[in-house]
mmCIF file of C-alpha atoms in Angstrom:
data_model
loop_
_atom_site.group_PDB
_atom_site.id
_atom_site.type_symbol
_atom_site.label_atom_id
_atom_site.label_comp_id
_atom_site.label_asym_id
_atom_site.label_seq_id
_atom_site.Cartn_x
_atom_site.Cartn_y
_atom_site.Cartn_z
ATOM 1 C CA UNK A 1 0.000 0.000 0.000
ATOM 2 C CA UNK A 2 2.772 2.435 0.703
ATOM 3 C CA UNK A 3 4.444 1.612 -2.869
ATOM 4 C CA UNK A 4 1.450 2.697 -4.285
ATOM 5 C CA UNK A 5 0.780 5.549 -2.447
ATOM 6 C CA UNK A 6 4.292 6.638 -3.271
ATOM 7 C CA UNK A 7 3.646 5.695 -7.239
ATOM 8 C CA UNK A 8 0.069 7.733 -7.237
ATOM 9 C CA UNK A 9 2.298 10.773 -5.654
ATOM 10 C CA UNK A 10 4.941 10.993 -8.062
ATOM 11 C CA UNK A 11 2.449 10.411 -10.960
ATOM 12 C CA UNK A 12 0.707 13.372 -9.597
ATOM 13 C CA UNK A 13 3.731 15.383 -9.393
ATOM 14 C CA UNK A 14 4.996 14.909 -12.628
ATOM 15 C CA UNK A 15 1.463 15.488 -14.168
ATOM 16 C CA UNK A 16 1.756 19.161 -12.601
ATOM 17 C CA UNK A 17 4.935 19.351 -13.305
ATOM 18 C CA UNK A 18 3.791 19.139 -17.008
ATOM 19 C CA UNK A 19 0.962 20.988 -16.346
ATOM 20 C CA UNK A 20 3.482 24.048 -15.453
ATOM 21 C CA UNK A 21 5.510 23.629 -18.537
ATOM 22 C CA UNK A 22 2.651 23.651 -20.870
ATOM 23 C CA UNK A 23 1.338 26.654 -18.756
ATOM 24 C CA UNK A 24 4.692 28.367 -19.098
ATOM 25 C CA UNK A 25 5.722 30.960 -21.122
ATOM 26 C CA UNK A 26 8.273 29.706 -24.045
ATOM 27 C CA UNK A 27 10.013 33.248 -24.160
ATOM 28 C CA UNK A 28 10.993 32.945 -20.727
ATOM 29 C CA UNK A 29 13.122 29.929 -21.308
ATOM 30 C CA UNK A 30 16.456 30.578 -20.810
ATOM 31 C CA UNK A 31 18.678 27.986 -23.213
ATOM 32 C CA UNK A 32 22.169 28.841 -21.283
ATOM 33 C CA UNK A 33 20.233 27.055 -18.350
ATOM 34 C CA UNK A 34 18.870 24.509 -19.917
ATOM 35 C CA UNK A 35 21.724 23.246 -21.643
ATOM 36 C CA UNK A 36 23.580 23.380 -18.404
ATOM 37 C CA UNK A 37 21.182 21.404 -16.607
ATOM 38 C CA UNK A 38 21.234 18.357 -19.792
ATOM 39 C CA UNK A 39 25.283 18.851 -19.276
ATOM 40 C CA UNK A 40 24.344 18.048 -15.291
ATOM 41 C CA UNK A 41 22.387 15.164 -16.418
ATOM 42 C CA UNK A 42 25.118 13.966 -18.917
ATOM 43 C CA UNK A 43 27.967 14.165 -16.398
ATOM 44 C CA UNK A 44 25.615 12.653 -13.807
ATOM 45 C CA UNK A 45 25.173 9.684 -16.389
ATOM 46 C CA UNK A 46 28.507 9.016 -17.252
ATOM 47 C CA UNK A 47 29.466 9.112 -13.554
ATOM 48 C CA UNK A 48 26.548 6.140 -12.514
ATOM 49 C CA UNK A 49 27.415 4.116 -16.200
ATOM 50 C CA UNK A 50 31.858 4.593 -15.386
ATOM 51 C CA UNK A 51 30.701 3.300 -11.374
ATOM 52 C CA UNK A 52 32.157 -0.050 -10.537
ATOM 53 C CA UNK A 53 29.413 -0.892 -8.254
ATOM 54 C CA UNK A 54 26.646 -0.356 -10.797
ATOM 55 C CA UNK A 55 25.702 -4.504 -11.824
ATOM 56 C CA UNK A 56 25.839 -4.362 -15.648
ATOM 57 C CA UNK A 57 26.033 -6.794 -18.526
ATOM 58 C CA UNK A 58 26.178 -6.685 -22.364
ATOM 59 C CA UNK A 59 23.633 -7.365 -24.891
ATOM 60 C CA UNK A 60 22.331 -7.189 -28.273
ATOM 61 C CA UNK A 61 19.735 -4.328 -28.702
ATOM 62 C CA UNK A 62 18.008 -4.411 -32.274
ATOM 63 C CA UNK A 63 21.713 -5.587 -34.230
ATOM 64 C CA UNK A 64 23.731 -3.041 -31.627
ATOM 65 C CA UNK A 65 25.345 -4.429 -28.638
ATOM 66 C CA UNK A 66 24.565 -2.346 -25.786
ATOM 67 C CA UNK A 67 25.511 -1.914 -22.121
ATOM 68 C CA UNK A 68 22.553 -2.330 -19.811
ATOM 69 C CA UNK A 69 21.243 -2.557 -16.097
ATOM 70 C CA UNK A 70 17.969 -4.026 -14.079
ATOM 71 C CA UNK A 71 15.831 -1.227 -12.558
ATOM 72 C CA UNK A 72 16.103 -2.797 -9.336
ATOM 73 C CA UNK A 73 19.711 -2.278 -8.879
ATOM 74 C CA UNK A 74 20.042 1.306 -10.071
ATOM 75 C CA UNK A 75 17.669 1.905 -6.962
ATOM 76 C CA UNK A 76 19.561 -0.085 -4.248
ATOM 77 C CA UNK A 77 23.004 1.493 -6.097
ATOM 78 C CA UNK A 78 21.784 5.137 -5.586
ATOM 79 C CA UNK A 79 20.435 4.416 -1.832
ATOM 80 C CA UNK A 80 24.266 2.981 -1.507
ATOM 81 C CA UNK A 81 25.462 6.021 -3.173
ATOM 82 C CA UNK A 82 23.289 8.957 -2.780
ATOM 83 C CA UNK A 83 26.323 11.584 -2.762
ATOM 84 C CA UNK A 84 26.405 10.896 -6.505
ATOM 85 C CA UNK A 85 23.270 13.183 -6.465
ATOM 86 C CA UNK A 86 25.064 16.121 -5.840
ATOM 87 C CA UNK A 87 26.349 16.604 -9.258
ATOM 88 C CA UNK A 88 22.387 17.330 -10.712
ATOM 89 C CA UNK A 89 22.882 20.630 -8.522
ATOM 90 C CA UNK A 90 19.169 21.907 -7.998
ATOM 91 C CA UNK A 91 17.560 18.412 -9.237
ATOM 92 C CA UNK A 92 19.390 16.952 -6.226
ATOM 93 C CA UNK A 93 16.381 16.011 -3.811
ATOM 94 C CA UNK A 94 14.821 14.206 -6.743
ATOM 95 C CA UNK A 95 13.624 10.627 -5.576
ATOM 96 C CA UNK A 96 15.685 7.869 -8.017
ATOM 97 C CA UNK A 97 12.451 7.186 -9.820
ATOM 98 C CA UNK A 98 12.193 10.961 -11.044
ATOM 99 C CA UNK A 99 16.130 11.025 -12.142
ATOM 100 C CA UNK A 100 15.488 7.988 -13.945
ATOM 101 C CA UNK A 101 12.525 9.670 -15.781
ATOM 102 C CA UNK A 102 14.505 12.523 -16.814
ATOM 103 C CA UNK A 103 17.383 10.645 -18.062
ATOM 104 C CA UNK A 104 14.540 8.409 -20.041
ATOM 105 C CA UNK A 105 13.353 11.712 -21.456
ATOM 106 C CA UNK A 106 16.712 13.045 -22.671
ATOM 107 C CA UNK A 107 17.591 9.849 -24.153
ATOM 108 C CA UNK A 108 20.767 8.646 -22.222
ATOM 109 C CA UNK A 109 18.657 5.676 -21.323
ATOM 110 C CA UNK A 110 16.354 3.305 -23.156
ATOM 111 C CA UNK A 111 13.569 0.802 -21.637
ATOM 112 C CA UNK A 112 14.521 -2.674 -22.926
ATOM 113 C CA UNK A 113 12.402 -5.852 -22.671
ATOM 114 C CA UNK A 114 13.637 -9.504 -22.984
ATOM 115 C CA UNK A 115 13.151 -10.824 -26.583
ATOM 116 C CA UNK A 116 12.529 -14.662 -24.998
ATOM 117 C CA UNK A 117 9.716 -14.012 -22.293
ATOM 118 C CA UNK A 118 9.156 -17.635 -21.464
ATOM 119 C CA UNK A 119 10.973 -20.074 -19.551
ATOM 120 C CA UNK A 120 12.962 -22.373 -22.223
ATOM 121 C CA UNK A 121 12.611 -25.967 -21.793
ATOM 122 C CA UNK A 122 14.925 -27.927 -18.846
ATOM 123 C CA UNK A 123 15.279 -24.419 -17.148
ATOM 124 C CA UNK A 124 12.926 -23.379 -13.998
ATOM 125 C CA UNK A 125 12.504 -19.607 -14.758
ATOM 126 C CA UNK A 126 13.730 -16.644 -17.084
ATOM 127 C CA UNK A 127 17.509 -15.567 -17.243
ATOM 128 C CA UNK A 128 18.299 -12.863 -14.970
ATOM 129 C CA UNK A 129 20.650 -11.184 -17.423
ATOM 130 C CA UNK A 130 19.140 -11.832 -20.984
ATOM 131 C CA UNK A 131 21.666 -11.435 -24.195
ATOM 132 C CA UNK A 132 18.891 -10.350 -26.559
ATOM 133 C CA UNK A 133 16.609 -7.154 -25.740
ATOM 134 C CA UNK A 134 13.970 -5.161 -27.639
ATOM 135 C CA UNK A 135 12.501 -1.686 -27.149
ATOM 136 C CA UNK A 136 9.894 -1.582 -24.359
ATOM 137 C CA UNK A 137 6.731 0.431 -25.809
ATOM 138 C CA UNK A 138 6.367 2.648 -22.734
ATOM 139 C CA UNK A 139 9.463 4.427 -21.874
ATOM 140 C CA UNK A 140 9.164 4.921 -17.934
ATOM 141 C CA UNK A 141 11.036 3.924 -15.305
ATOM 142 C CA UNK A 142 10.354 0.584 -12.894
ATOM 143 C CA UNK A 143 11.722 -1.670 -11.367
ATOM 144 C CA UNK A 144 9.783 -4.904 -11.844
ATOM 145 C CA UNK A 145 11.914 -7.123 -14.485
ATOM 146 C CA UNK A 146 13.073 -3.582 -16.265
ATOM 147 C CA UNK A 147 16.003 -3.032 -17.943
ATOM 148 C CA UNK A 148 17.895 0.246 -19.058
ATOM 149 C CA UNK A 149 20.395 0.313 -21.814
ATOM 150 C CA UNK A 150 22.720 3.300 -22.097
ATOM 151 C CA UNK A 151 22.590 5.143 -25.268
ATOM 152 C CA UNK A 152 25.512 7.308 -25.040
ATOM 153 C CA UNK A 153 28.722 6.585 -25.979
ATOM 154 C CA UNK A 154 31.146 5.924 -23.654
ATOM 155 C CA UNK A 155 34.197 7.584 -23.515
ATOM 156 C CA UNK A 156 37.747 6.141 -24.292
ATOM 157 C CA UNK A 157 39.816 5.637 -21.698
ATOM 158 C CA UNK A 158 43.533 7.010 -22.177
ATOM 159 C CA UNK A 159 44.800 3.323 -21.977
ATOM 160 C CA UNK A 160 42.450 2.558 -25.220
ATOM 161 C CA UNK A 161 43.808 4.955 -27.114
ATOM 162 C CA UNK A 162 47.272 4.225 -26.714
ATOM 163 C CA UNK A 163 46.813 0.666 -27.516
ATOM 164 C CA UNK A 164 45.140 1.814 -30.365
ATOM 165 C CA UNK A 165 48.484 2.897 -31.442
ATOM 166 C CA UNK A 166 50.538 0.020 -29.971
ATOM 167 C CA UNK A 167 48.457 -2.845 -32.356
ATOM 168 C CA UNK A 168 50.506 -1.517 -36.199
ATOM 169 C CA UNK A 169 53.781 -1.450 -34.281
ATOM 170 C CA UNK A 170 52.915 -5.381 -33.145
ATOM 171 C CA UNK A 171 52.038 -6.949 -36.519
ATOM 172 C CA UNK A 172 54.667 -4.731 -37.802
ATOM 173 C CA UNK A 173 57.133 -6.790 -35.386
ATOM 174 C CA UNK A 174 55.008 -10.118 -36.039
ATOM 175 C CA UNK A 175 56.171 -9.814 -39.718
ATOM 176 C CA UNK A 176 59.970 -9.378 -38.980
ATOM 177 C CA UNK A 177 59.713 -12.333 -36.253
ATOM 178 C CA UNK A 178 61.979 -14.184 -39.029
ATOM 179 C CA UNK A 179 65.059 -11.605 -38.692
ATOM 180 C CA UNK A 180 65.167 -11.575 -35.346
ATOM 181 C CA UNK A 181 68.457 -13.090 -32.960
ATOM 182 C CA UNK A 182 68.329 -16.565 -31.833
ATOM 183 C CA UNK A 183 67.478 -15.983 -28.363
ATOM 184 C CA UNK A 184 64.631 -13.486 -28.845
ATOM 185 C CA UNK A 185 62.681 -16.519 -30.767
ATOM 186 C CA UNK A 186 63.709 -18.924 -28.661
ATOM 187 C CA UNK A 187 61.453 -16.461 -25.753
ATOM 188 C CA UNK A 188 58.955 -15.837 -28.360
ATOM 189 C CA UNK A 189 58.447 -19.459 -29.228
ATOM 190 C CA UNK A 190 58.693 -20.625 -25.606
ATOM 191 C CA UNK A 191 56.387 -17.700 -24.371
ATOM 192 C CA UNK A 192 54.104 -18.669 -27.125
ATOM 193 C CA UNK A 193 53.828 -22.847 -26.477
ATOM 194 C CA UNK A 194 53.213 -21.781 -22.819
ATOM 195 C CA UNK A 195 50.594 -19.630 -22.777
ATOM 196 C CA UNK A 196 48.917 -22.517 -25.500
ATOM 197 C CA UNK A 197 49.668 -24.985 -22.463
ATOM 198 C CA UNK A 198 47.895 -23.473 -20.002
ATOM 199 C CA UNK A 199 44.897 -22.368 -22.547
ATOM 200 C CA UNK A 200 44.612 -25.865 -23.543
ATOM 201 C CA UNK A 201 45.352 -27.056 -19.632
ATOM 202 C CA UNK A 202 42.340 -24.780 -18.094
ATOM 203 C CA UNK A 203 39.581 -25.453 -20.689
ATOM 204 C CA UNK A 204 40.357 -28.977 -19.893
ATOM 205 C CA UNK A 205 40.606 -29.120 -16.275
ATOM 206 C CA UNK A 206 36.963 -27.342 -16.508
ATOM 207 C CA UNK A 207 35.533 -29.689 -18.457
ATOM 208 C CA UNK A 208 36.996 -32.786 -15.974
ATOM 209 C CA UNK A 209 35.675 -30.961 -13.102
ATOM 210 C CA UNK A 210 31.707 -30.694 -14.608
ATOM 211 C CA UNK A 211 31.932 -34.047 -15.979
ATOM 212 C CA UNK A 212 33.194 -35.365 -12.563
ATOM 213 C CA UNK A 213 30.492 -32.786 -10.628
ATOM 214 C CA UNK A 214 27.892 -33.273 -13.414
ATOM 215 C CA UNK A 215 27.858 -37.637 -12.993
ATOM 216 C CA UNK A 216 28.338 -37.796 -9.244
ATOM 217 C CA UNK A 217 26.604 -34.675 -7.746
ATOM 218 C CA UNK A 218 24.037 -34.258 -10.597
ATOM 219 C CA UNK A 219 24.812 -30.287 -10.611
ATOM 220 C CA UNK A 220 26.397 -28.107 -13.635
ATOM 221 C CA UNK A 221 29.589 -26.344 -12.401
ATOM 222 C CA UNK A 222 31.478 -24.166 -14.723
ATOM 223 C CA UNK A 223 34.352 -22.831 -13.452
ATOM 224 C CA UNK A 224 35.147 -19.411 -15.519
ATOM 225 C CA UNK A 225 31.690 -19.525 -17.080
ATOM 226 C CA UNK A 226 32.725 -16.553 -19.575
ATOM 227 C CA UNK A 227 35.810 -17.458 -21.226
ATOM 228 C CA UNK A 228 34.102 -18.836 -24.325
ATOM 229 C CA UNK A 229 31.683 -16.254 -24.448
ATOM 230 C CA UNK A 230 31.478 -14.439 -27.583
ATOM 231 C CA UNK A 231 30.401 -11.252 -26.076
ATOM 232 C CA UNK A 232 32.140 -10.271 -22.753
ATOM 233 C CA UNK A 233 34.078 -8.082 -21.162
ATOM 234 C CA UNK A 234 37.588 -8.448 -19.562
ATOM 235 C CA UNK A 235 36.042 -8.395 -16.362
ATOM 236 C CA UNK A 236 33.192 -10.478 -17.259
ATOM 237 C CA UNK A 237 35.361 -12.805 -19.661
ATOM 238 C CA UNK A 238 37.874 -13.828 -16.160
ATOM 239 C CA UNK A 239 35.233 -14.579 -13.651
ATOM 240 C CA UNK A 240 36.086 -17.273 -11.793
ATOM 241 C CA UNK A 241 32.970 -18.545 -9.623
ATOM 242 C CA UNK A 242 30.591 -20.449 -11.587
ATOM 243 C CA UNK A 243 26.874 -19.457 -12.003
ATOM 244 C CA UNK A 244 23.799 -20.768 -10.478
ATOM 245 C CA UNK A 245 22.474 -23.999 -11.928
ATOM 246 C CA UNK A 246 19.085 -22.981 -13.152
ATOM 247 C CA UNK A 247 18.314 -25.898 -15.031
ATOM 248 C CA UNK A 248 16.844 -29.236 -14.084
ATOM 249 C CA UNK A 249 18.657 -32.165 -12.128
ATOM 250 C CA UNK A 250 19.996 -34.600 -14.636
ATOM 251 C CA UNK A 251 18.086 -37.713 -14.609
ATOM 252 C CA UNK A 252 20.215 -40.932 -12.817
ATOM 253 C CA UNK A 253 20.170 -43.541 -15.966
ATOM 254 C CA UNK A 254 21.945 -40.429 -17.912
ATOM 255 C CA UNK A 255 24.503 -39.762 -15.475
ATOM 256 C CA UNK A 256 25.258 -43.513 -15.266
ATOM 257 C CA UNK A 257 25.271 -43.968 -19.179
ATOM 258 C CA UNK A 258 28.216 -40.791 -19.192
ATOM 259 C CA UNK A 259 29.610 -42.233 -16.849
ATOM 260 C CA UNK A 260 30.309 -45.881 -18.244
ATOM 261 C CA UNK A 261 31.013 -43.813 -21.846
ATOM 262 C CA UNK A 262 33.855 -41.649 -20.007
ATOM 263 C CA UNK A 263 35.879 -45.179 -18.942
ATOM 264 C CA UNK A 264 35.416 -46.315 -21.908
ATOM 265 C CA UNK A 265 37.062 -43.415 -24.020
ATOM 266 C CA UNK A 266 39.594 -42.867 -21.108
ATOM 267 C CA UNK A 267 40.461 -46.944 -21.856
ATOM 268 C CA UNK A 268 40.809 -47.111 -25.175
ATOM 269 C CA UNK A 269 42.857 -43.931 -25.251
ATOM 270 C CA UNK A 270 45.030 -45.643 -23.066
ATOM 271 C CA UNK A 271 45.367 -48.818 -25.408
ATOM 272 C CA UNK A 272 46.231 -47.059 -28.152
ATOM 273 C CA UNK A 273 48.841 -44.720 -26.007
ATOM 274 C CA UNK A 274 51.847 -44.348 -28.730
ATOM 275 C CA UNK A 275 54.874 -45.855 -26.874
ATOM 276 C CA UNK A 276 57.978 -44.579 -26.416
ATOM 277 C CA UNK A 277 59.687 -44.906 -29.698
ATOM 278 C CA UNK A 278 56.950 -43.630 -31.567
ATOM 279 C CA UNK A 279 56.826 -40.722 -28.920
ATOM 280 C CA UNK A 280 60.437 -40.473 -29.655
ATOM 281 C CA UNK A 281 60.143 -39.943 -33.718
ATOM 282 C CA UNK A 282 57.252 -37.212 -33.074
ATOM 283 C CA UNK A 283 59.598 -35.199 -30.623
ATOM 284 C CA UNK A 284 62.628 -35.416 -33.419
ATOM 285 C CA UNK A 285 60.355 -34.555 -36.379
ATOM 286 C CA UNK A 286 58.820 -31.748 -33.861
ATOM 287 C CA UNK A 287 62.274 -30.768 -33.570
ATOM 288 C CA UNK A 288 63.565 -30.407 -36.479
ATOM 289 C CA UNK A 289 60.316 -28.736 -37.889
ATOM 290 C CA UNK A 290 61.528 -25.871 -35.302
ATOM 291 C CA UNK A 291 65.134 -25.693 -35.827
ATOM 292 C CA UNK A 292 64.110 -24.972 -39.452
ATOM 293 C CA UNK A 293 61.823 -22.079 -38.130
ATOM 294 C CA UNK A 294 64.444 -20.421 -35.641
ATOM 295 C CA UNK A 295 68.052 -21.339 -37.567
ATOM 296 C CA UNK A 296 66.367 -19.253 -40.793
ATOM 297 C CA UNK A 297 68.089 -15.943 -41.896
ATOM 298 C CA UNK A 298 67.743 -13.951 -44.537
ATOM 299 C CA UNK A 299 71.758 -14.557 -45.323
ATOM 300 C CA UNK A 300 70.717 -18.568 -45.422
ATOM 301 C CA UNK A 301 67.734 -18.036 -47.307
ATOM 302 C CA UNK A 302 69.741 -15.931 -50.212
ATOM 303 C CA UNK A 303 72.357 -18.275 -50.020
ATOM 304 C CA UNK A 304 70.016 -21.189 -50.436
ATOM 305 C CA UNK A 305 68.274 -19.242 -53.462
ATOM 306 C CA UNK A 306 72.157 -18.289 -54.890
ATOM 307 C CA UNK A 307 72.952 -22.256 -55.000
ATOM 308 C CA UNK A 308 69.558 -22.841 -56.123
ATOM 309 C CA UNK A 309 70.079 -20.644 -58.995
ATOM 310 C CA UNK A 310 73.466 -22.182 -59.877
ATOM 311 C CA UNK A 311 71.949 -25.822 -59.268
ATOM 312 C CA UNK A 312 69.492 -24.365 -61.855
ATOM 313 C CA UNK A 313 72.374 -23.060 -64.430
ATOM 314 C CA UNK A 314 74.514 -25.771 -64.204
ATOM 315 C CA UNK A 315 71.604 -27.778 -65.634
ATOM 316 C CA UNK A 316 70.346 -25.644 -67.952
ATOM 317 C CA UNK A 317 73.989 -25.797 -69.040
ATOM 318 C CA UNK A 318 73.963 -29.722 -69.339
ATOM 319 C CA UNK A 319 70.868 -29.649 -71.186
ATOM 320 C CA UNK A 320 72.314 -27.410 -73.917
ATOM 321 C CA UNK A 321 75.379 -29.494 -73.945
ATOM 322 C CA UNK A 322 73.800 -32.910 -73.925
ATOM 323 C CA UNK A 323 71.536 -31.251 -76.819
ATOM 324 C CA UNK A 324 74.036 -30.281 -78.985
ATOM 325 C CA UNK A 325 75.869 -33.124 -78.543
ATOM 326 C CA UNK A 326 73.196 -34.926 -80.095
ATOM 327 C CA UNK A 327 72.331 -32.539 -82.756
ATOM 328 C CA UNK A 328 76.214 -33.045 -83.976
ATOM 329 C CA UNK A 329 76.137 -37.016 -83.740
ATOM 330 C CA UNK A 330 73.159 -36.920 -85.337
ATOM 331 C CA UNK A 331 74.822 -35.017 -88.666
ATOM 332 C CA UNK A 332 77.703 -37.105 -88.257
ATOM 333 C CA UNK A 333 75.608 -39.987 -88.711
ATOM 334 C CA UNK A 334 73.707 -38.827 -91.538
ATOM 335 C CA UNK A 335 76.855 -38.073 -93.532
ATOM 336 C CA UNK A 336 78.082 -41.406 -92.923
ATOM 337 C CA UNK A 337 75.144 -43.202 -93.968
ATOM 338 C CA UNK A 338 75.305 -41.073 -97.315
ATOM 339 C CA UNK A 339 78.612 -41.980 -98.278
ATOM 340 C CA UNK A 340 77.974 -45.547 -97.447
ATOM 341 C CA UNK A 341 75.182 -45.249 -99.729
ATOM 342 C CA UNK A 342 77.018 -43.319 -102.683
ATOM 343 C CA UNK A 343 79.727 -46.238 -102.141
ATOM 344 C CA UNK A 344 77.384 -48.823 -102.471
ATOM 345 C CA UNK A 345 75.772 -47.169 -105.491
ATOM 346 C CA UNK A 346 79.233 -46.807 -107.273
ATOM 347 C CA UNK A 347 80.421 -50.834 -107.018
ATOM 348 C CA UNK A 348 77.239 -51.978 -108.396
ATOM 349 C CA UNK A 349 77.390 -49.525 -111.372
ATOM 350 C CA UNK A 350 81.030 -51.291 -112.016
ATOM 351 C CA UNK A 351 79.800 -54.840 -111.575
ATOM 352 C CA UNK A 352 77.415 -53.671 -114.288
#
């Protein structure tokens, strides 16, 4: 009853609030003051939006990924944080609901609804954070299953910007990794295979831990449940603790068939193990695959191009040779066989 009285009292307030602006004079605007106070508003938002306690996530709103928040939260943050009010100046004693309103109105914020309003199969309700929104039709502030999307762009911070810069001067030095000393691709490569090895090492120790948790205790645990997301942010993407299993127990005879299937691949990987002198001839060819990488130069490659060049000459050389040779044998022949013939021609004429 209270919320409601409160609701009916603000409605009425902003109804004669707009009552006195439609009442009002338009000459005795004054546009230095109302430009300040959208500036107030502006600097008020980006304050709230850049606020590390603020709960936000990232979705897709109509093909644009957007930044967003529940209505419940932005009230609990500014009862947390009510000295953040000082900045709207003479708007300060506003309730949250009213400063929400006006930022609605001067379109830093948008009402978004969840695309997918019911409850997908094998889950027991509606995602708290949904990735897809829509438009809501009526823009006004609540906090019942609302959510608020900024529409502002955020500024840069000075870090951004100079990475901005940094990323030509790194594929600039990716494409001369060839000429580089010995020892700087040795780091490189070893830098390189490590961070691959623990990559490779965490995706699957998560996966062992919520097959092991998902077969014995029946629950889904995901240890860093962002870091295949698509759309994440560094803070989101490295979040350790895993999310709240809002899906449906597993049923036993499914458990029991993974788990029978899991001894069975984890057996006959082990049978067909490659043993040690196969293991050897992988690590040689391995080997010598990368000694070919890090011994290259650009001296050894143009002296490998110089000899193949002469490799080439010399038998371009050969050829001519070898052809000629038979081009003259060839005459030679021919001339004999005419004089043989001439020969022959002459002693019959005699017998004759």
């Amino acid at each position: 009853m209270k919320k409601a009285g409160a609701a009916e009292k603000r409605k009425a307030r902003r109804s004669s609030a707009s009552v006195q602006n439609v009442n009002r004079d338009p000459s005795s605007d004054n546009p230095p003051r109302k430009q300040a106070a959208q500036d107030v508003y502006q600097l008020f938002a980006e304050k709230v939006r850049d606020h590390k306690d603020l709960e936000s996530r990232w979705a897709v709103l109509q093909e644009t990924r957007v930044e967003y928040f529940r209505g419940k939260d932005f009230v609990s943050f500014m009862k947390n944080h009510p000295e953040l009010k000082e900045i709207l100046e003479s708007d300060r004693d506003l309730e949250t609901e009213d400063i929400a309103d006006i930022l609605l109105q001067k379109n830093l914020l948008v009402r978004s609804d969840r695309v997918v309003k019911i409850v997908r199969p094998g889950k027991k309700k509606l995602s708290s954070w949904p990735a897809h929104l829509e438009i809501f039709p009526e823009q006004v502030f609540s906090e019942n299953d609302a959510f608020f999307a900024w529409t502002f762009v955020k500024r840069r911070p000075l870090w951004q910007t100079l990475l901005s810069f940094v990323w030509p001067v790194l594929t600039l030095a990716i494409c001369l990794f060839p000429v580089y000393p010995h020892r700087c691709k040795l780091l490189i490569l070893y830098s390189c295979a490590g961070l691959l090895v623990l990559i490779f090492s965490l995706l699957l120790l998560r996966a062992a831990i919520f097959g092991a948790a998902w077969i014995v205790l029946g629950k889904r645990v995901w240890f860093f449940p962002n870091i295949l997301a698509e759309e994440a942010t560094l803070r989101e993407l490295f979040c350790f603790w895993p999310k709240k299993d809002e899906e449906e127990r597993p049923k036993w005879t499914a458990r029991f068939f993974y788990a029978i299937f899991a001894v069975l691949v984890i057996l006959l990987l082990r049978h067909h193990a490659p043993n040690e002198a196969a293991r050897a001839r992988y690590q040689k060819r391995m080997s010598n695959i990368i000694d070919d990488v890090l011994e290259w130069s650009p001296s050894l490659a143009l002296a490998g191009m110089m000899e193949k060049q002469t490799v080439v000459n010399a038998t371009e050389d050969n050829n001519k040779f070898s052809n000629e040779s038979e081009v003259t044998s060839g005459t030679v022949t021919s001339a004999d066989e005419t004089e043989s013939s001439e020969e022959t021609d002459e002693h019959l004429y005699d017998t004759v």
